[in-house]
Structures are given as structure tokens and as C-alpha cells.
Amino acid sequence: MKLEQVQVENTNQLLQDYQNQQEAICRFFHFKNEQSAFEARLQELKQHPIRRKELVGVMRQYMQKFATSEKIEQHLTELEQDAVAVVGGQQAGLLTGPLYSVNKAISVLLLAKEQREQLGVPVVPIFWVAGEDHDLDEINHTFYAAGNRLLKHTYVEEGRVKTMASATRLRLDEVEEWIEQLFKQFGETAYTKELLAYVLEVAQTSHTYTDFFVKLMNDLFKEQGLLYLDAADPAIRQYEAPYFKRLIEHVAEIATVVTKRERDLEEAGYGSPIGATENAANLFYVRDGERYLLTRHDGYFMNQSANVRFTKEQLMQLVDEEACLSNNVVTRPMMQEMVLPVLSFVGGAGELAYWATLKDGFEVLGLRVPIFTPRMNFTYVTRETASNLELIGLTAKEAIAGGISSKKEAFDAKVYDREAKEAIERAKQLLAEQYEVIQRHIEEHDLHVERVVKKNLAFHKEQFDFLMKQIEKDVRLKHDVAYRRFEQVEQELLPMGGFQERVYTPFPYLNQYGELFIRDLFTLSLKTSKLHQIIYL
């Protein structure tokens, strides 16, 4: 395993400006992403009230069903005392979801370790699982490579009720079949039998999407001590009751300032990531595992689909009696800030966009936005891909920067049969000229066969085009091995035109390189950086 850190141009302007610490975007945050900000934030957190013993009690209760380690126990003990946290989060995707879930966890772990060394205080890594999310179509599938095609492999739920991921029960028979069919596509290696048996065993002891997700993630990162918190866990939502009341009390002010701040963001050229409105409650009402977004109207919190309407006082009472509220993209970061001593939040470009709208909303609650650290980007290069890159004459950096297309076009131009193309074009031109002679003849002799002539000409042109396509097909077949190299590299490094971390799960790589795949990553000289991390496996 070898590491190469390279500069890859970022196409997301907001993220690019933030990474370069441009004032145009940094003014939307309380802290810049620099070491002096971490030192200032640490001092600020000393005054930040956290109910530590109760919080860690909830986290221990949640994590007791997962495998533990010395590092996990150390981090829980430190959090109970005076530790601060680096936090990242993600939806509960099947087989951990796309690789960026794993890459985000690595980013959280690296930043926590670095800041522990820099600040000289305990800094613990926490993964905030978005188990309350109910858009199951985003998490119920993965992709795999089949020849030169990329195929989607979907686990289909019974019915279409959109319950939260942590409330959606997995059907064991269907999940096992989904897993087995997917592993067949990975191919047989020395690790396949054991890895498949392990994943099936985890599935058998998992009741929901979130169970399955956290058990797999925990086994990957338990030795590094990554902690987990499920936003949909009834115990954590009960713990959050006073914070929900605080949000309810200030809901109108939060909606107003977030809506205004989003307009400012749009005027600055960064778009409107949330679509905020001043009548939003920015809270969901939860009933039987389903979430209903509340809006405010005439002094009431309401949702017509759920046929519910609450006064502020009724909602406050419900918070005490039931764990029935859930956060949206606006209030989730605020809740996270009230629950945890957040030194820094690690997120992607999408999260950065909506966090940029929240500064004034945090201030309404007497809070400040923690340091936002962009997650790192990784590309994993298999031995086959490395070999094909060398034969093509491309570096991995050039390939992920889009160089595959131009190299393939140059190869096309090199092998293309231009003589055949030119000969066929000349023949088509001669044919058109002769048909013009025929056309003039029938007009002069008042013959009514123009449609037949046009149809006949079109037929011959189609035959010439067909001939050219057959020649191209034969050329392609002649150079099939070379074209397959291009396809393999493109499919591995830029599937669907984007980074591999947005498409593949880590399991094809675990299948190929074994369970030490993740452990070995931490033996590399990885450090938090805006550079793209290329890992040669």
C-alpha cells in the first residue's frame, strides 16, 4: 500500500473558496479552518455546558450492542471527563453506503488525532449517524462493475412508507439474497468466503438499516476508537428534550435569520442549498417511525399529511412525554452543538453549503458554529488499474482529473480508418451528384417518381453509413484489449463521471485485499489535507 497526495482541481466553487479561505465564504462562519481557530474554539468550549455523564451513559447504552475496544473505552471515559470532539456523520447506507462514509470516518479520526497532539488535550472522534433520515431510496442500493457496465443493485422494501432508517426493519431473507447476489459480482478471492460469511452474520443480527450500518462501520474502525451516536435513538432524543424546547422557543427567529442568510449566500454566488422559508419550523414530528415536516401557521405547528396541529405549549409538553421530534438540516447542526462539545465538524461540499446558512441561527441560541473541516477525498487504485494506467500512459492524478477522455480520443484518432471514411464520403458525394442528374431528368420528362428517387437515395446513404459503422466495429474489435483498458480505468476511478467514493462501497476492496485493508490505511503517513489522497493497493 502506497500513498500519493496530489492537487486535483475542485469543481465546487463554494468548497474551493472555503479551502482557500476566501472572505466571500468565510464571513458565513464564526471560525476559519486554521490552527489558531482550533485553539480559540478550545477555550470557548470550556464555558460550554455539556451534561457529560448523562450523555456518555446514553452513548454507552447505544454502543453496548457493538464490539468494543480499548480505544473506544478510553474515548468514552475521556468524553465523560473533559474531552472535546471532532464530529462527522452520514446516512446509514447498506454495506456502509458509498466509500465517502468510510473516507469521512477516516477524516474524523485523523483530525481528532492531530488536534489531540496540537492542543495537548483529549479529542475524541464521533460519528453522528443520521438514522432519522427517511429517504430510503438514497441508501437502499449500491453499484458494481459488470464487464464494461456499471449496474445498480437495489434492495427493495415492502410497501413505500418512508419510515426512518432506524425504524425500517430489514427482511432477513431478502437482505441475505441481496448480499449473496452482490458478492457474486465481486468475484472469488482468497477472502471472499470468510468476508461473505461475516457480512451475512452481521445482517442476521441487524434489525434495521442503522443496525447493519453501524455494526459494519464499528468493526472497521473499533481499533481506532470511533464512537457512534444515532440521531434517531429514543434515548438520545429523550436526552435532547431540553434542547428541543430551546429550539421550539426560538423557532420563528431561527427561520427568519436562516432565510435571510441563505439569500445572502445566493447573492454571493453560492446558490440556495436549503430553500429556507420564514414559516418553517425546521423540525419533524415523528409517529410510528414516519417523519412529518412541521410548518408554522397562525400560531400553530402543523402538518396536513399527518393531520396534526399543535400549539407551542402542546409541542413543549409532547417533548417531555414522548421522543416525538426530529431535526432537519437546519436544526441538526444546532442540536449537535448543544449535545456535544464540538471542536470541529467534518463534512462534504453539500454539508458545507447548508452550514453556511446557519451562523445567525446559532447566534439566536447563544451558540457559535464550530470549525468546519472539509472531509478528505480518497481514490483507491487496484493493481489492475495501476497496470492499465501504465500501459495507457497516464498517471492516477491525470486520470481522476479527467485525462482518460482526452487520452481515449487521441487513441481513437490514431487507430481510426480515415482512408475508408474518406472513400465512403467520396462515394456518397458521387452518388448524390448522379441522383441530381436523375432528378433533373424526371422533372424534364414530367415523371412523377420524386418520392421513389428520394427514398432510393436515402436507402443507399444508409447502406454507406452501415458500411462505415461495420468498419469502425471491426477496428474496435481489432483494438479491443486497448479499449478495455480505458474502460476498466474509467470505470474504476471515475464511475458515472465522478469520484469512485460516491459510487462503490468498500467491500469490493475488502474482498480483494482482506480485512486489513482499513487497518493498513492507518499505517500510511496520512494527515488532514485538502490534497487528494491516492492510495495504491
mmCIF file of C-alpha atoms in Angstrom, residues 19-228:
data_model
loop_
_atom_site.group_PDB
_atom_site.id
_atom_site.type_symbol
_atom_site.label_atom_id
_atom_site.label_comp_id
_atom_site.label_asym_id
_atom_site.label_seq_id
_atom_site.Cartn_x
_atom_site.Cartn_y
_atom_site.Cartn_z
ATOM 1 C CA GLN A 19 -10.472 25.673 1.250
ATOM 2 C CA ASN A 20 -8.616 28.766 0.066
ATOM 3 C CA GLN A 21 -10.134 30.724 2.989
ATOM 4 C CA GLN A 22 -11.702 33.377 0.763
ATOM 5 C CA GLU A 23 -13.519 36.067 2.747
ATOM 6 C CA ALA A 24 -16.512 35.781 0.396
ATOM 7 C CA ILE A 25 -17.419 32.461 2.074
ATOM 8 C CA CYS A 26 -15.534 32.638 5.398
ATOM 9 C CA ARG A 27 -17.775 35.511 6.545
ATOM 10 C CA PHE A 28 -20.588 32.979 6.789
ATOM 11 C CA PHE A 29 -18.750 31.172 9.601
ATOM 12 C CA HIS A 30 -17.511 32.119 13.058
ATOM 13 C CA PHE A 31 -14.129 30.415 12.614
ATOM 14 C CA LYS A 32 -11.689 29.961 9.768
ATOM 15 C CA ASN A 33 -10.267 26.495 9.196
ATOM 16 C CA GLU A 34 -6.795 27.208 10.653
ATOM 17 C CA GLN A 35 -4.892 26.117 13.739
ATOM 18 C CA SER A 36 -5.351 29.368 15.649
ATOM 19 C CA ALA A 37 -9.111 28.844 15.319
ATOM 20 C CA PHE A 38 -8.842 25.409 16.949
ATOM 21 C CA GLU A 39 -7.045 26.992 19.899
ATOM 22 C CA ALA A 40 -9.706 29.702 20.218
ATOM 23 C CA ARG A 41 -12.529 27.178 19.892
ATOM 24 C CA LEU A 42 -10.997 25.010 22.622
ATOM 25 C CA GLN A 43 -11.037 27.949 25.039
ATOM 26 C CA GLU A 44 -14.641 28.686 24.098
ATOM 27 C CA LEU A 45 -15.706 25.101 24.814
ATOM 28 C CA LYS A 46 -14.510 25.397 28.415
ATOM 29 C CA GLN A 47 -17.578 27.577 29.005
ATOM 30 C CA HIS A 48 -19.909 25.329 27.020
ATOM 31 C CA PRO A 49 -22.258 23.369 29.326
ATOM 32 C CA ILE A 50 -22.448 19.655 28.459
ATOM 33 C CA ARG A 51 -24.280 17.052 30.579
ATOM 34 C CA ARG A 52 -21.344 14.702 30.177
ATOM 35 C CA LYS A 53 -22.177 11.795 32.495
ATOM 36 C CA GLU A 54 -25.720 11.539 31.181
ATOM 37 C CA LEU A 55 -24.550 11.863 27.573
ATOM 38 C CA VAL A 56 -21.899 9.158 27.888
ATOM 39 C CA GLY A 57 -24.418 6.942 29.662
ATOM 40 C CA VAL A 58 -26.691 7.213 26.617
ATOM 41 C CA MET A 59 -23.785 6.536 24.239
ATOM 42 C CA ARG A 60 -22.598 3.521 26.256
ATOM 43 C CA GLN A 61 -26.108 2.102 26.250
ATOM 44 C CA TYR A 62 -26.327 2.530 22.473
ATOM 45 C CA MET A 63 -22.859 1.130 21.736
ATOM 46 C CA GLN A 64 -23.075 -1.873 24.055
ATOM 47 C CA LYS A 65 -24.574 -3.988 21.254
ATOM 48 C CA PHE A 66 -21.445 -3.444 19.147
ATOM 49 C CA ALA A 67 -17.933 -4.818 19.575
ATOM 50 C CA THR A 68 -15.747 -2.665 21.798
ATOM 51 C CA SER A 69 -12.016 -1.967 22.133
ATOM 52 C CA GLU A 70 -9.567 -0.299 24.492
ATOM 53 C CA LYS A 71 -9.658 2.868 22.363
ATOM 54 C CA ILE A 72 -13.440 3.036 22.453
ATOM 55 C CA GLU A 73 -13.460 2.691 26.234
ATOM 56 C CA GLN A 74 -10.700 5.299 26.525
ATOM 57 C CA HIS A 75 -12.599 7.796 24.385
ATOM 58 C CA LEU A 76 -15.863 7.273 26.273
ATOM 59 C CA THR A 77 -14.087 7.827 29.590
ATOM 60 C CA GLU A 78 -12.373 10.969 28.252
ATOM 61 C CA LEU A 79 -15.663 12.326 26.913
ATOM 62 C CA GLU A 80 -17.247 11.781 30.318
ATOM 63 C CA GLN A 81 -14.498 13.928 31.842
ATOM 64 C CA ASP A 82 -13.332 16.908 29.783
ATOM 65 C CA ALA A 83 -12.636 15.807 26.197
ATOM 66 C CA VAL A 84 -13.771 17.792 23.174
ATOM 67 C CA ALA A 85 -14.936 16.122 19.967
ATOM 68 C CA VAL A 86 -14.399 16.022 16.236
ATOM 69 C CA VAL A 87 -17.714 15.029 14.678
ATOM 70 C CA GLY A 88 -18.783 13.778 11.263
ATOM 71 C CA GLY A 89 -21.893 11.995 10.136
ATOM 72 C CA GLN A 90 -23.677 10.193 7.349
ATOM 73 C CA GLN A 91 -26.804 8.295 6.403
ATOM 74 C CA ALA A 92 -26.989 4.588 7.215
ATOM 75 C CA GLY A 93 -26.292 3.088 3.788
ATOM 76 C CA LEU A 94 -26.239 -0.638 3.031
ATOM 77 C CA LEU A 95 -22.730 -2.146 3.283
ATOM 78 C CA THR A 96 -21.697 1.229 4.794
ATOM 79 C CA GLY A 97 -23.051 3.037 1.733
ATOM 80 C CA PRO A 98 -20.624 4.682 -0.704
ATOM 81 C CA LEU A 99 -16.943 4.896 0.185
ATOM 82 C CA TYR A 100 -17.286 8.520 1.276
ATOM 83 C CA SER A 101 -18.827 7.249 4.553
ATOM 84 C CA VAL A 102 -15.588 5.394 5.242
ATOM 85 C CA ASN A 103 -13.498 8.310 3.986
ATOM 86 C CA LYS A 104 -15.402 10.692 6.250
ATOM 87 C CA ALA A 105 -14.752 8.431 9.242
ATOM 88 C CA ILE A 106 -11.045 8.378 8.367
ATOM 89 C CA SER A 107 -11.067 12.196 8.146
ATOM 90 C CA VAL A 108 -12.716 12.439 11.588
ATOM 91 C CA LEU A 109 -10.183 10.055 13.130
ATOM 92 C CA LEU A 110 -7.187 11.820 11.592
ATOM 93 C CA LEU A 111 -8.332 15.289 12.628
ATOM 94 C CA ALA A 112 -9.090 14.143 16.194
ATOM 95 C CA LYS A 113 -5.642 12.583 16.483
ATOM 96 C CA GLU A 114 -3.894 15.644 15.041
ATOM 97 C CA GLN A 115 -5.711 18.092 17.287
ATOM 98 C CA ARG A 116 -5.078 15.920 20.347
ATOM 99 C CA GLU A 117 -1.361 16.326 19.583
ATOM 100 C CA GLN A 118 -1.583 20.023 18.668
ATOM 101 C CA LEU A 119 -3.755 21.137 21.598
ATOM 102 C CA GLY A 120 -2.461 18.731 24.215
ATOM 103 C CA VAL A 121 -5.971 17.755 25.366
ATOM 104 C CA PRO A 122 -8.197 14.703 24.794
ATOM 105 C CA VAL A 123 -10.018 14.985 21.455
ATOM 106 C CA VAL A 124 -12.394 12.122 20.662
ATOM 107 C CA PRO A 125 -13.820 11.107 17.250
ATOM 108 C CA ILE A 126 -17.618 10.782 16.996
ATOM 109 C CA PHE A 127 -19.727 9.600 14.057
ATOM 110 C CA TRP A 128 -23.248 11.071 14.155
ATOM 111 C CA VAL A 129 -25.431 8.546 12.287
ATOM 112 C CA ALA A 130 -28.379 10.183 10.519
ATOM 113 C CA GLY A 131 -30.700 7.315 11.440
ATOM 114 C CA GLU A 132 -33.660 9.701 11.388
ATOM 115 C CA ASP A 133 -33.401 10.236 7.628
ATOM 116 C CA HIS A 134 -36.319 8.668 5.775
ATOM 117 C CA ASP A 135 -35.298 8.929 2.123
ATOM 118 C CA LEU A 136 -34.573 5.217 1.793
ATOM 119 C CA ASP A 137 -34.080 5.497 -1.971
ATOM 120 C CA GLU A 138 -30.754 7.187 -1.205
ATOM 121 C CA ILE A 139 -29.440 4.307 0.900
ATOM 122 C CA ASN A 140 -31.080 1.082 -0.338
ATOM 123 C CA HIS A 141 -28.640 0.283 -3.144
ATOM 124 C CA THR A 142 -25.082 0.101 -4.315
ATOM 125 C CA PHE A 143 -23.312 -0.226 -7.666
ATOM 126 C CA TYR A 144 -20.998 -2.853 -9.079
ATOM 127 C CA ALA A 145 -18.937 -3.238 -12.222
ATOM 128 C CA ALA A 146 -20.074 -5.885 -14.704
ATOM 129 C CA GLY A 147 -17.744 -6.017 -17.704
ATOM 130 C CA ASN A 148 -17.759 -2.545 -19.174
ATOM 131 C CA ARG A 149 -21.047 -1.599 -17.489
ATOM 132 C CA LEU A 150 -21.934 -0.155 -14.111
ATOM 133 C CA LEU A 151 -25.056 -1.740 -12.616
ATOM 134 C CA LYS A 152 -27.247 -0.675 -9.727
ATOM 135 C CA HIS A 153 -28.078 -3.318 -7.123
ATOM 136 C CA THR A 154 -31.162 -2.368 -5.096
ATOM 137 C CA TYR A 155 -32.733 -3.865 -2.007
ATOM 138 C CA VAL A 156 -36.480 -3.255 -2.359
ATOM 139 C CA GLU A 157 -38.596 -2.637 0.729
ATOM 140 C CA GLU A 158 -42.140 -3.904 1.091
ATOM 141 C CA GLY A 159 -44.579 -1.045 0.640
ATOM 142 C CA ARG A 160 -43.482 2.539 0.110
ATOM 143 C CA VAL A 161 -43.967 4.051 3.560
ATOM 144 C CA LYS A 162 -40.964 6.270 4.207
ATOM 145 C CA THR A 163 -40.025 5.379 7.737
ATOM 146 C CA MET A 164 -36.759 6.475 9.313
ATOM 147 C CA ALA A 165 -33.712 4.309 8.582
ATOM 148 C CA SER A 166 -33.520 3.415 12.285
ATOM 149 C CA ALA A 167 -37.193 2.377 12.268
ATOM 150 C CA THR A 168 -37.182 0.452 8.982
ATOM 151 C CA ARG A 169 -36.851 -3.259 9.624
ATOM 152 C CA LEU A 170 -34.772 -5.293 7.214
ATOM 153 C CA ARG A 171 -36.283 -8.532 5.907
ATOM 154 C CA LEU A 172 -33.574 -11.110 6.517
ATOM 155 C CA ASP A 173 -34.270 -13.434 3.565
ATOM 156 C CA GLU A 174 -34.295 -10.576 1.058
ATOM 157 C CA VAL A 175 -31.207 -8.908 2.567
ATOM 158 C CA GLU A 176 -29.274 -12.183 2.536
ATOM 159 C CA GLU A 177 -30.179 -12.725 -1.118
ATOM 160 C CA TRP A 178 -29.189 -9.117 -1.920
ATOM 161 C CA ILE A 179 -25.791 -9.640 -0.244
ATOM 162 C CA GLU A 180 -25.123 -13.004 -1.883
ATOM 163 C CA GLN A 181 -26.024 -11.734 -5.356
ATOM 164 C CA LEU A 182 -23.732 -8.735 -4.901
ATOM 165 C CA PHE A 183 -20.789 -10.826 -3.707
ATOM 166 C CA LYS A 184 -21.103 -12.986 -6.826
ATOM 167 C CA GLN A 185 -20.333 -9.855 -8.838
ATOM 168 C CA PHE A 186 -17.210 -9.135 -6.779
ATOM 169 C CA GLY A 187 -15.553 -12.353 -7.935
ATOM 170 C CA GLU A 188 -13.948 -15.144 -5.909
ATOM 171 C CA THR A 189 -10.759 -14.365 -3.996
ATOM 172 C CA ALA A 190 -8.942 -15.872 -1.018
ATOM 173 C CA TYR A 191 -11.007 -13.568 1.232
ATOM 174 C CA THR A 192 -14.484 -13.974 -0.288
ATOM 175 C CA LYS A 193 -15.808 -16.949 1.670
ATOM 176 C CA GLU A 194 -14.870 -15.550 5.081
ATOM 177 C CA LEU A 195 -15.954 -11.988 4.232
ATOM 178 C CA LEU A 196 -19.344 -13.122 2.904
ATOM 179 C CA ALA A 197 -19.949 -15.272 5.977
ATOM 180 C CA TYR A 198 -19.113 -12.307 8.189
ATOM 181 C CA VAL A 199 -21.442 -9.890 6.377
ATOM 182 C CA LEU A 200 -24.289 -12.430 6.454
ATOM 183 C CA GLU A 201 -23.743 -12.923 10.190
ATOM 184 C CA VAL A 202 -23.919 -9.148 10.770
ATOM 185 C CA ALA A 203 -27.098 -8.968 8.694
ATOM 186 C CA GLN A 204 -28.680 -11.764 10.751
ATOM 187 C CA THR A 205 -28.187 -9.760 13.952
ATOM 188 C CA SER A 206 -29.279 -6.427 12.446
ATOM 189 C CA HIS A 207 -32.903 -5.365 12.644
ATOM 190 C CA THR A 208 -32.718 -2.052 10.770
ATOM 191 C CA TYR A 209 -30.659 -0.164 8.210
ATOM 192 C CA THR A 210 -28.901 1.657 11.038
ATOM 193 C CA ASP A 211 -28.036 -1.522 12.960
ATOM 194 C CA PHE A 212 -26.480 -3.016 9.835
ATOM 195 C CA PHE A 213 -24.585 0.187 9.028
ATOM 196 C CA VAL A 214 -23.134 0.822 12.493
ATOM 197 C CA LYS A 215 -22.102 -2.795 13.103
ATOM 198 C CA LEU A 216 -20.101 -2.855 9.861
ATOM 199 C CA MET A 217 -18.600 0.593 10.426
ATOM 200 C CA ASN A 218 -17.736 -0.229 14.033
ATOM 201 C CA ASP A 219 -15.902 -3.389 13.029
ATOM 202 C CA LEU A 220 -13.883 -1.386 10.504
ATOM 203 C CA PHE A 221 -12.892 1.351 12.965
ATOM 204 C CA LYS A 222 -13.184 -0.008 16.512
ATOM 205 C CA GLU A 223 -9.409 -0.256 16.923
ATOM 206 C CA GLN A 224 -9.159 3.476 16.187
ATOM 207 C CA GLY A 225 -11.833 4.163 18.812
ATOM 208 C CA LEU A 226 -14.534 5.769 16.672
ATOM 209 C CA LEU A 227 -17.668 6.473 18.748
ATOM 210 C CA TYR A 228 -21.241 6.455 17.411
#
